[in-house]
Coordinates of C-alpha atoms and ligand atoms in Angstrom, one line a residue:
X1 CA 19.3 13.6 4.5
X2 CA 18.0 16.2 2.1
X3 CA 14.8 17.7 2.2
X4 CA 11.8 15.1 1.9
X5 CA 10.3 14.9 -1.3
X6 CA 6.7 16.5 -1.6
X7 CA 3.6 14.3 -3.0
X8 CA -0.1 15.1 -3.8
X9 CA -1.9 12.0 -3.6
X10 CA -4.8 11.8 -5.6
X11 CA -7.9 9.2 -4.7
X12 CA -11.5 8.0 -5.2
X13 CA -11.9 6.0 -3.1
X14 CA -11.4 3.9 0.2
X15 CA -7.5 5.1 0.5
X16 CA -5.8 2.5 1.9
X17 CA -2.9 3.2 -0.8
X18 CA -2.6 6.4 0.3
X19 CA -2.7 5.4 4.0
X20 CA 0.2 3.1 3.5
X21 CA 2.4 6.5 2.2
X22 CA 1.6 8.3 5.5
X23 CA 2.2 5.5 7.5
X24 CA 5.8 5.3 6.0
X25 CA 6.1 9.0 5.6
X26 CA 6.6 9.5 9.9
X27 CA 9.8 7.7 9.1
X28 CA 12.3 11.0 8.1
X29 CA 14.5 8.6 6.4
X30 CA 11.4 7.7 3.8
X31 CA 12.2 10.8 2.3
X32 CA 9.1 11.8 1.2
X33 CA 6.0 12.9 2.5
X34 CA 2.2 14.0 1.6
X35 CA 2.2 17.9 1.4
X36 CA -2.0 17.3 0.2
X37 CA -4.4 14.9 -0.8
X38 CA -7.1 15.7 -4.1
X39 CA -10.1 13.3 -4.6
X40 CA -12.5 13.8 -7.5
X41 CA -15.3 13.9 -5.6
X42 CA -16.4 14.5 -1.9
X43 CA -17.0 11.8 1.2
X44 CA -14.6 9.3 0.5
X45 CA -12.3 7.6 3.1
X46 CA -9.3 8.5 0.9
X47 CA -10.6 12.4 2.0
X48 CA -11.3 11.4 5.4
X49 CA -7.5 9.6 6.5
X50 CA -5.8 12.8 4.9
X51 CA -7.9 14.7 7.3
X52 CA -7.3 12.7 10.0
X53 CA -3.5 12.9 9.1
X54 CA -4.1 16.5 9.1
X55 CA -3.0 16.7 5.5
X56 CA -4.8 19.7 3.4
X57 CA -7.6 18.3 0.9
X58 CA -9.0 19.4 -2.1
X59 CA -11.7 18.1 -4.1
X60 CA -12.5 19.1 -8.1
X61 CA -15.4 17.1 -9.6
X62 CA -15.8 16.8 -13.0
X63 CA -19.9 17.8 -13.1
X64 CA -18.8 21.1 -11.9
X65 CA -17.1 21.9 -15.0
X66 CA -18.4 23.0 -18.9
X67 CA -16.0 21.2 -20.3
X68 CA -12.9 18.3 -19.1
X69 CA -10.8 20.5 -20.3
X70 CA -11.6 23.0 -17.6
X71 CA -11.7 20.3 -15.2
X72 CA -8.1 19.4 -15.9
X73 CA -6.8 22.8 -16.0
X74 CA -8.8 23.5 -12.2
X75 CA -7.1 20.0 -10.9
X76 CA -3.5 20.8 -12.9
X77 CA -3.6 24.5 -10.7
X78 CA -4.9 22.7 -7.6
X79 CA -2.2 20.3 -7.7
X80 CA 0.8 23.1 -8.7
X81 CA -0.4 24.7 -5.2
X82 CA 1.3 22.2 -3.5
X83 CA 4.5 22.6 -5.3
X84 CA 4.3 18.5 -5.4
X85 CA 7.8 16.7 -6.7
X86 CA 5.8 13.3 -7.3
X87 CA 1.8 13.6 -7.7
X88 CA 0.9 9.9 -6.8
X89 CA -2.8 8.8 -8.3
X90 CA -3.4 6.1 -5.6
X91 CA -7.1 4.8 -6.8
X92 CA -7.7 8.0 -8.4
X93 CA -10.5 7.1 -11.3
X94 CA -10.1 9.6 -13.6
X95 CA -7.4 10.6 -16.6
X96 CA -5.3 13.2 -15.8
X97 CA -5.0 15.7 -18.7
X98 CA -1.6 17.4 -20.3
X99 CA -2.0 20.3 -17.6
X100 CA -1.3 17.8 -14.9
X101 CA 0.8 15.3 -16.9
X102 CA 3.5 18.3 -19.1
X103 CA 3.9 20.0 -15.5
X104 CA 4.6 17.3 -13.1
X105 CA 6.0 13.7 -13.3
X106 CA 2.8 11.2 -11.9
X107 CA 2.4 8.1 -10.5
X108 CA -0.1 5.4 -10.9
X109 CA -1.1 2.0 -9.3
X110 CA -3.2 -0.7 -11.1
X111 CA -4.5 -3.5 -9.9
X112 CA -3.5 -6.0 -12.8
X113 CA -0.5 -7.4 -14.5
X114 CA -0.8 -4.5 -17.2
X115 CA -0.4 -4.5 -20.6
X116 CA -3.2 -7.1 -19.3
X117 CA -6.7 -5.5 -17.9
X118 CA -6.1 -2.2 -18.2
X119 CA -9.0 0.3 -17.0
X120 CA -11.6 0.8 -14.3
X121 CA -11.8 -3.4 -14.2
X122 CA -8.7 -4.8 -13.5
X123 CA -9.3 -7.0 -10.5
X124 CA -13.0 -8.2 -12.3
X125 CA -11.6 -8.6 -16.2
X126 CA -8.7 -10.6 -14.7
X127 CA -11.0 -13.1 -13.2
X128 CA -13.9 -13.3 -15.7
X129 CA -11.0 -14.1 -18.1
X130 CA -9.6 -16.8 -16.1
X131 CA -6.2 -16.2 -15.4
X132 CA -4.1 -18.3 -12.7
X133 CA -1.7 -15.5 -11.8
X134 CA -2.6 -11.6 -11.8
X135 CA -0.8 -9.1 -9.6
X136 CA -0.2 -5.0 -9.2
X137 CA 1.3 -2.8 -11.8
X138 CA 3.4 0.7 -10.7
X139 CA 4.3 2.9 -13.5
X140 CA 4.2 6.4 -15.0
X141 CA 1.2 7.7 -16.0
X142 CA 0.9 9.1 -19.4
X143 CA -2.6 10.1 -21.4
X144 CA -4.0 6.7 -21.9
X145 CA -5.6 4.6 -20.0
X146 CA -2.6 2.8 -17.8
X147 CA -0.3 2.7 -21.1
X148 CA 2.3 4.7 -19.6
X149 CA 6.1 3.2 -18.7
X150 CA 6.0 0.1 -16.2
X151 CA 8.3 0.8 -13.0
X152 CA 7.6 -2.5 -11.1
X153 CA 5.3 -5.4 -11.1
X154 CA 4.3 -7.7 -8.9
X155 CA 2.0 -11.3 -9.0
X156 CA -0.4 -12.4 -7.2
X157 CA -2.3 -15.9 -7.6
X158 CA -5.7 -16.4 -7.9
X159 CA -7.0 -18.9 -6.0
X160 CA -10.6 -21.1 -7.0
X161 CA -12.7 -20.0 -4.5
X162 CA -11.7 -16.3 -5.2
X163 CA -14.4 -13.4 -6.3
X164 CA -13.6 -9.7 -7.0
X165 CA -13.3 -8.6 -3.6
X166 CA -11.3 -11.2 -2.0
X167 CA -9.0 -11.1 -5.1
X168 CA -8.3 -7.5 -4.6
X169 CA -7.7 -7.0 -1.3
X170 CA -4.7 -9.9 -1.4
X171 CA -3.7 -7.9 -4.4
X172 CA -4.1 -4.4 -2.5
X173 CA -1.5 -6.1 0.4
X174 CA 1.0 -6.7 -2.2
X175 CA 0.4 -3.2 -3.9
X176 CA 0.7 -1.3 -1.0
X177 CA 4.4 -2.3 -0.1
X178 CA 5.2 -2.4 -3.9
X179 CA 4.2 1.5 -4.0
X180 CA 5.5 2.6 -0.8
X181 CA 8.9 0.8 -1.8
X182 CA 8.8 2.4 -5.2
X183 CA 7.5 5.9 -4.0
X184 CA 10.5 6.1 -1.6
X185 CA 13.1 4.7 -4.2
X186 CA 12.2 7.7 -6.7
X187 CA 12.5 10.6 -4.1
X188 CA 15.2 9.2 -2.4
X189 CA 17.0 7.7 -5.8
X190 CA 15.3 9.9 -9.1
X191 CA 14.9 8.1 -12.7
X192 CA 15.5 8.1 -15.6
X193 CA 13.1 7.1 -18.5
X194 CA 14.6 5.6 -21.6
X195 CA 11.6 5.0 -24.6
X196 CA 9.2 2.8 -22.0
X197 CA 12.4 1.9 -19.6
X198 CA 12.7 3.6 -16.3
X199 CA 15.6 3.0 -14.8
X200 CA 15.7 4.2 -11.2
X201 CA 18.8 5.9 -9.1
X202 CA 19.9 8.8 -11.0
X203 CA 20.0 11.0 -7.8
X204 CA 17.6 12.6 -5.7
X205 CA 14.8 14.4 -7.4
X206 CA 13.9 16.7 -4.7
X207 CA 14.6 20.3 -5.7
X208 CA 17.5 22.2 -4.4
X209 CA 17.8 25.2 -6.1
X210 CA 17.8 24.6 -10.1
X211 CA 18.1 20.9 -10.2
X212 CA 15.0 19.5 -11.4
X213 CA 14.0 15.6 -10.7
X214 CA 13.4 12.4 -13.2
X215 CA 14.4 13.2 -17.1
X216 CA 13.3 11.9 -20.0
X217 CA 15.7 10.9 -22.5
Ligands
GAR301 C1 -6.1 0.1 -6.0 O1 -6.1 -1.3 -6.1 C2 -5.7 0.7 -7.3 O2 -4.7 0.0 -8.0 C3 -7.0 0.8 -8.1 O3 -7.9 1.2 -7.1 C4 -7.5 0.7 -5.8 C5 -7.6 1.8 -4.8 O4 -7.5 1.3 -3.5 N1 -6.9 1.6 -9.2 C6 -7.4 1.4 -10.4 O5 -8.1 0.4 -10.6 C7 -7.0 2.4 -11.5 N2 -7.1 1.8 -12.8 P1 -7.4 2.3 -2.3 O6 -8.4 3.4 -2.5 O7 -7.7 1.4 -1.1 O8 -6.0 2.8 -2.3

């Protein structure tokens, strides 16, 4: 097997996303594995199970910049460090600017059936609004707010008795495995995107010599 594929993980918050990458990244035949984890902002468990992975950290928050686009050039360099082939945003709450998003391709994970419930929300606006099934949502991310090309999808049913938290964690169980299992498919298999359809297994993306990994088209 080729070399494994190299992924920043970006979080906010509890990690357990990112967890379930490391936990299949001791398998060599994953072929990929977390070269460094970035959080916007400092004393989260996401932070604390990279450390404990001893995977390198680094933390850019927003506050500590004049302007966001400072912030997303200090992340975009941060990130380019690690010479990533997939940056993963596992949980990570923030936008990633065109400094991140011309330079590398970027993952994202959202807890809702999108084009439904997009945002910060998704687990809450699914509920208040009353739906019967919700689920997870891989895709690309582009500049707005999880608009960018769907990978995979799974549901998840919502049950009567259900409130936010319960909700998400059964949807954070199916989520996991869905990323994991689309994580290793792109490193192992590349993609191709086609107007808003990605079509994976068009060869490995990770670099040897001048090939470069998914293409647009
Ligand atoms: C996940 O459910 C992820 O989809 C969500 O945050 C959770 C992070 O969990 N992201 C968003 O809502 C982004 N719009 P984790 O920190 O345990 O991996």
């Amino acid at each position: 097997m080729s070399k494994a594929g190299r992924l920043v993980v970006l979080v906010s918050g509890s990690g357990t996303n990112l967890q379930a990458l490391l936990d299949a990244s001791t398998d060599p035949s994953y072929g990929a594995r977390v070269v460094a984890v970035g959080a916007d902002r400092e004393g989260i468990e996401g932070l604390a199970r990279a450390t404990k992975a001893q995977i390198p950290t680094f933390v850019e928050k927003l506050r500590d910049y004049g302007t966001r686009a400072e912030w997303d050039a200090a992340i975009a360099a941060r990130i380019a460090a690690y010479e990533p082939d997939l940056v993963v945003s596992a949980g990570f709450m923030k936008i990633l600017g065109a400094p991140t998003l011309d330079a590398f391709p970027v993952l994202n994970t959202h807890p809702a059936l999108l084009p439904s419930f997009p945002g910060a929300h998704g687990v809450r606006d699914a509920l208040a609004h009353g739906v019967k099934v919700t689920g997870c949502t891989v895709m690309l991310a582009d500049s707005g707010v999880d608009t960018g090309p769907i990978i995979a999808q799974e549901a998840v049913p919502v049950l009567p008795d259900d409130d936010e938290a319960v909700l998400h964690e059964r949807i954070k169980t199916v989520e996991r495995r869905l990323l994991v299992d689309i994580v290793g498919r792109m490193v192992r298999e590349g993609w191709t995107v086609t107007g808003r359809i990605v079509h994976l297994g068009t060869g490995p993306i990770v670099r040897t010599g001048n090939q470069s990994g998914g293409e647009s088209t």
